[in-house]
Coordinates of C-alpha atoms in Angstrom, one line a residue:
M1 CA 10.6 12.8 71.9
P2 CA 10.8 15.5 74.6
F3 CA 7.7 17.3 75.6
L4 CA 7.4 20.9 74.4
K5 CA 7.2 23.4 77.3
C6 CA 5.9 26.9 77.2
L7 CA 8.6 29.5 77.7
K8 CA 8.1 31.4 80.9
I9 CA 8.3 35.2 81.0
S10 CA 10.4 36.6 83.8
S11 CA 8.4 38.4 86.5
S12 CA 10.3 41.6 85.9
K13 CA 9.5 41.6 82.2
E14 CA 5.9 40.7 82.9
Q15 CA 5.6 43.6 85.4
S16 CA 7.2 46.0 82.8
E17 CA 4.6 45.0 80.2
R18 CA 1.8 45.6 82.6
T19 CA 3.0 49.1 83.4
K20 CA 3.0 50.1 79.7
R21 CA 0.3 52.5 78.8
N22 CA -2.2 51.3 76.2
G23 CA -5.5 52.6 75.1
L24 CA -7.1 55.8 76.5
R25 CA -5.1 57.3 79.3
F26 CA -4.4 60.6 81.1
S27 CA -0.9 61.6 82.0
I28 CA 0.5 64.6 83.9
Y29 CA 4.1 65.6 83.7
S30 CA 6.0 66.9 86.8
S31 CA 9.0 69.1 86.9
Y32 CA 11.2 70.7 89.5
K33 CA 11.8 73.8 87.3
K34 CA 9.7 76.9 87.3
V35 CA 7.3 76.6 84.3
L36 CA 4.2 78.4 83.0
F37 CA 2.1 75.2 82.8
K38 CA 1.9 71.7 84.2
G39 CA 2.2 69.7 81.1
H40 CA -0.2 66.9 80.5
Y41 CA -1.5 64.5 77.8
K42 CA -5.0 63.0 77.4
G43 CA -5.5 60.5 74.7
E44 CA -4.6 57.1 73.3
W45 CA -1.4 55.2 73.9
K46 CA 0.3 52.2 72.4
D47 CA 3.3 50.5 73.9
D48 CA 3.8 53.4 76.3
R49 CA 3.9 56.0 73.5
K50 CA 1.3 58.5 72.3
H51 CA -0.5 56.8 69.5
G52 CA -3.9 57.6 68.0
K53 CA -6.0 60.6 69.0
G54 CA -4.9 62.9 71.8
I55 CA -4.4 66.3 73.3
D56 CA -1.0 67.4 74.6
I57 CA -0.1 70.6 76.5
D58 CA 3.6 71.1 77.3
R59 CA 5.1 73.2 80.1
N60 CA 5.6 76.2 77.8
G61 CA 1.9 76.5 76.8
W62 CA 2.1 74.7 73.4
M63 CA -1.1 72.7 72.8
Y64 CA -1.5 70.1 70.1
E65 CA -4.7 68.3 69.4
G66 CA -4.9 65.6 66.8
D67 CA -3.3 62.4 65.5
W68 CA -0.2 60.7 67.0
F69 CA 2.0 57.9 65.7
C70 CA 4.7 56.3 67.9
G71 CA 4.9 59.4 70.1
R72 CA 5.1 61.9 67.3
K73 CA 2.6 64.3 65.6
H74 CA 1.4 62.4 62.6
G75 CA -1.7 62.8 60.5
Y76 CA -4.0 65.8 61.0
G77 CA -3.6 68.1 64.0
V78 CA -4.0 71.6 65.3
L79 CA -1.2 73.5 67.1
S80 CA -2.1 76.4 69.4
K81 CA -0.3 78.6 71.9
I82 CA -1.8 79.3 75.4
S83 CA -1.0 82.7 76.8
K84 CA -0.5 83.5 80.5
D85 CA -3.9 85.1 80.6
G86 CA -5.4 81.8 79.4
S87 CA -6.3 82.9 75.9
I88 CA -5.6 80.4 73.1
R89 CA -4.2 81.5 69.7
K90 CA -4.2 79.0 66.8
I91 CA -0.9 78.7 65.1
Y92 CA -1.2 75.8 62.6
A93 CA -3.9 73.5 61.4
G94 CA -3.1 70.8 58.9
N95 CA -1.2 67.6 58.1
W96 CA 1.9 66.3 60.0
M97 CA 4.4 63.6 59.3
M98 CA 6.7 62.3 62.1
G99 CA 6.5 65.5 64.1
K100 CA 6.9 67.9 61.2
K101 CA 4.4 69.9 59.1
E102 CA 4.0 68.0 55.9
G103 CA 1.3 68.4 53.2
F104 CA -1.5 70.9 53.2
G105 CA -1.9 73.2 56.1
N106 CA -3.0 76.7 57.4
H107 CA -0.5 78.8 59.4
W108 CA -1.2 82.0 61.4
Y109 CA 2.0 83.9 62.1
D110 CA 2.8 86.2 65.0
N111 CA 3.2 89.2 62.8
G112 CA -0.3 88.9 61.4
D113 CA 0.5 87.1 58.1
Y114 CA -1.7 84.1 57.1
Y115 CA -0.6 81.3 54.8
E116 CA -2.5 78.3 53.4
G117 CA -0.8 75.8 51.1
D118 CA 1.8 73.0 51.0
F119 CA 4.5 72.3 53.6
H120 CA 7.5 70.1 53.5
C121 CA 9.7 69.5 56.6
N122 CA 8.2 72.4 58.5
K123 CA 8.8 74.8 55.5
R124 CA 6.4 76.3 52.9
H125 CA 7.1 74.2 49.9
G126 CA 4.9 73.5 46.9
Y127 CA 1.9 75.6 46.0
G128 CA 0.4 78.1 48.4
R129 CA -0.9 81.6 49.0
I130 CA -0.2 84.2 51.7
W131 CA -2.0 87.3 52.9
Y132 CA 0.4 89.8 54.5
K133 CA -0.6 92.1 57.3
N134 CA 0.2 95.1 55.1
S135 CA -2.4 94.0 52.6
D136 CA 0.0 92.5 50.1
Y137 CA -0.8 89.1 48.6
Y138 CA 1.2 86.3 46.9
Q139 CA -0.1 83.2 45.2
G140 CA 2.2 80.7 43.5
F141 CA 4.9 78.2 44.1
W142 CA 7.2 78.0 47.1
K143 CA 10.6 76.3 47.9
N144 CA 12.4 76.2 51.2
D145 CA 10.0 78.8 52.7
F146 CA 10.4 81.4 49.9
P147 CA 8.4 82.1 46.7
N148 CA 10.1 80.2 44.0
G149 CA 8.8 79.6 40.5
K150 CA 5.7 81.1 38.8
G151 CA 3.6 83.3 41.0
I152 CA 1.5 86.4 41.3
F153 CA 2.3 89.2 43.8
V154 CA -0.3 91.9 44.4
E155 CA 0.6 95.0 46.3
G156 CA -1.8 96.7 48.7
N157 CA -2.5 99.5 46.2
G158 CA -3.5 97.0 43.5
N159 CA -0.3 96.9 41.5
R160 CA 0.4 93.3 40.4
Y161 CA 3.4 91.4 39.2
E162 CA 3.1 88.1 37.3
G163 CA 6.2 86.1 36.6
T164 CA 9.0 84.1 38.0
F165 CA 10.4 84.3 41.6
V166 CA 13.7 83.1 42.9
D167 CA 14.2 83.0 46.7
G168 CA 11.4 85.5 47.2
K169 CA 12.5 88.0 44.6
R170 CA 11.4 88.8 41.1
N171 CA 13.7 87.2 38.6
K172 CA 13.7 86.4 34.9
F173 CA 10.8 87.5 32.7
G174 CA 7.6 88.9 34.2
T175 CA 4.9 91.5 33.8
F176 CA 4.2 94.3 36.2
Y177 CA 0.8 95.9 36.0
H178 CA 0.8 99.5 37.3
L179 CA -2.9 99.6 37.9
D180 CA -2.8 102.9 39.7
T181 CA -1.4 104.6 36.6
G182 CA -2.9 102.3 33.9
Q183 CA 0.3 101.0 32.5
C184 CA 1.8 97.5 31.8
Q185 CA 5.5 96.8 32.0
Y186 CA 6.9 93.6 30.5
G187 CA 10.6 92.8 30.9
Y188 CA 13.5 91.0 32.5
W189 CA 14.1 91.2 36.3
C190 CA 17.0 90.4 38.5
N191 CA 16.9 90.4 42.3
D192 CA 13.7 92.5 42.3
S193 CA 15.1 95.1 39.9
C194 CA 14.0 95.5 36.3
I195 CA 16.9 95.2 33.9
H196 CA 15.1 96.1 30.7
S197 CA 11.4 96.3 29.8
I198 CA 8.7 97.5 27.4
M199 CA 6.1 99.9 28.8
R200 CA 2.7 100.3 27.3
D201 CA -0.7 101.7 28.2
I202 CA -3.5 99.4 29.4
N203 CA -6.7 99.7 27.4
W204 CA -8.6 101.2 30.3
R205 CA -5.8 103.7 31.3
Q206 CA -8.2 106.6 31.8
S207 CA -10.1 104.5 34.4
A208 CA -7.0 104.2 36.6
L209 CA -6.8 106.1 39.9
H210 CA -3.9 108.2 38.8
P211 CA -3.6 107.9 35.0
T212 CA -0.6 109.4 33.3
P213 CA -1.3 112.8 31.7
Y214 CA -0.2 111.6 28.2
P215 CA -0.6 108.2 26.6
I216 CA 2.5 106.3 25.5
P217 CA 2.7 106.8 21.7
E218 CA 2.7 103.6 19.6
I219 CA 6.1 102.8 18.1
K220 CA 6.0 102.4 14.3
M221 CA 8.7 101.6 11.7
S222 CA 9.1 104.1 8.9
T223 CA 10.9 103.7 5.6
I224 CA 13.8 106.0 5.0
C225 CA 14.9 106.7 1.5
Y226 CA 18.4 107.9 0.7

């Protein structure tokens, strides 16, 4: 019976394994191109890839601090943007999956809007709410980055729509509350336009900011004899 011998690892492969980054390390990226920042990463590694906790700043000033898995953002993390003057603005804080926003998160947009809710593949998808810079507000379901399904949209002046949205527009049946005039409008909508509706006064119409001068009379059926 022949003796069993241990397989030897080639010196080149052994040297390659030794050079792989594992554990806590600090890495600086170099580039011959003109860039705003010198990119660097400080955190944990596994098999020469970012894995675990770490902070990464790329050459364009994007900073990510959080969880990594096999070189990608995965888990919980915060994405921020560093300006030329050194100020840091938070962009996104929430869950990630294989480099994309996935699950619950908070997003601060460049135009001043703020969203908190569900994400799927970097898009708003699921349930969430958003505060617009112009004081409008939406709360409800999203699909492919647009309000889709049941939701509530509140205008800056207080007027409110409750109903169904399709691709960000009012569609199907819904109720529009004209709180500034003290009226309620229930009807069918198509692409943000009301096709037909029933208008009635709200009980506290006289408490509205700009109530209508005359109340809407109640519709009654009368018997006509011939």
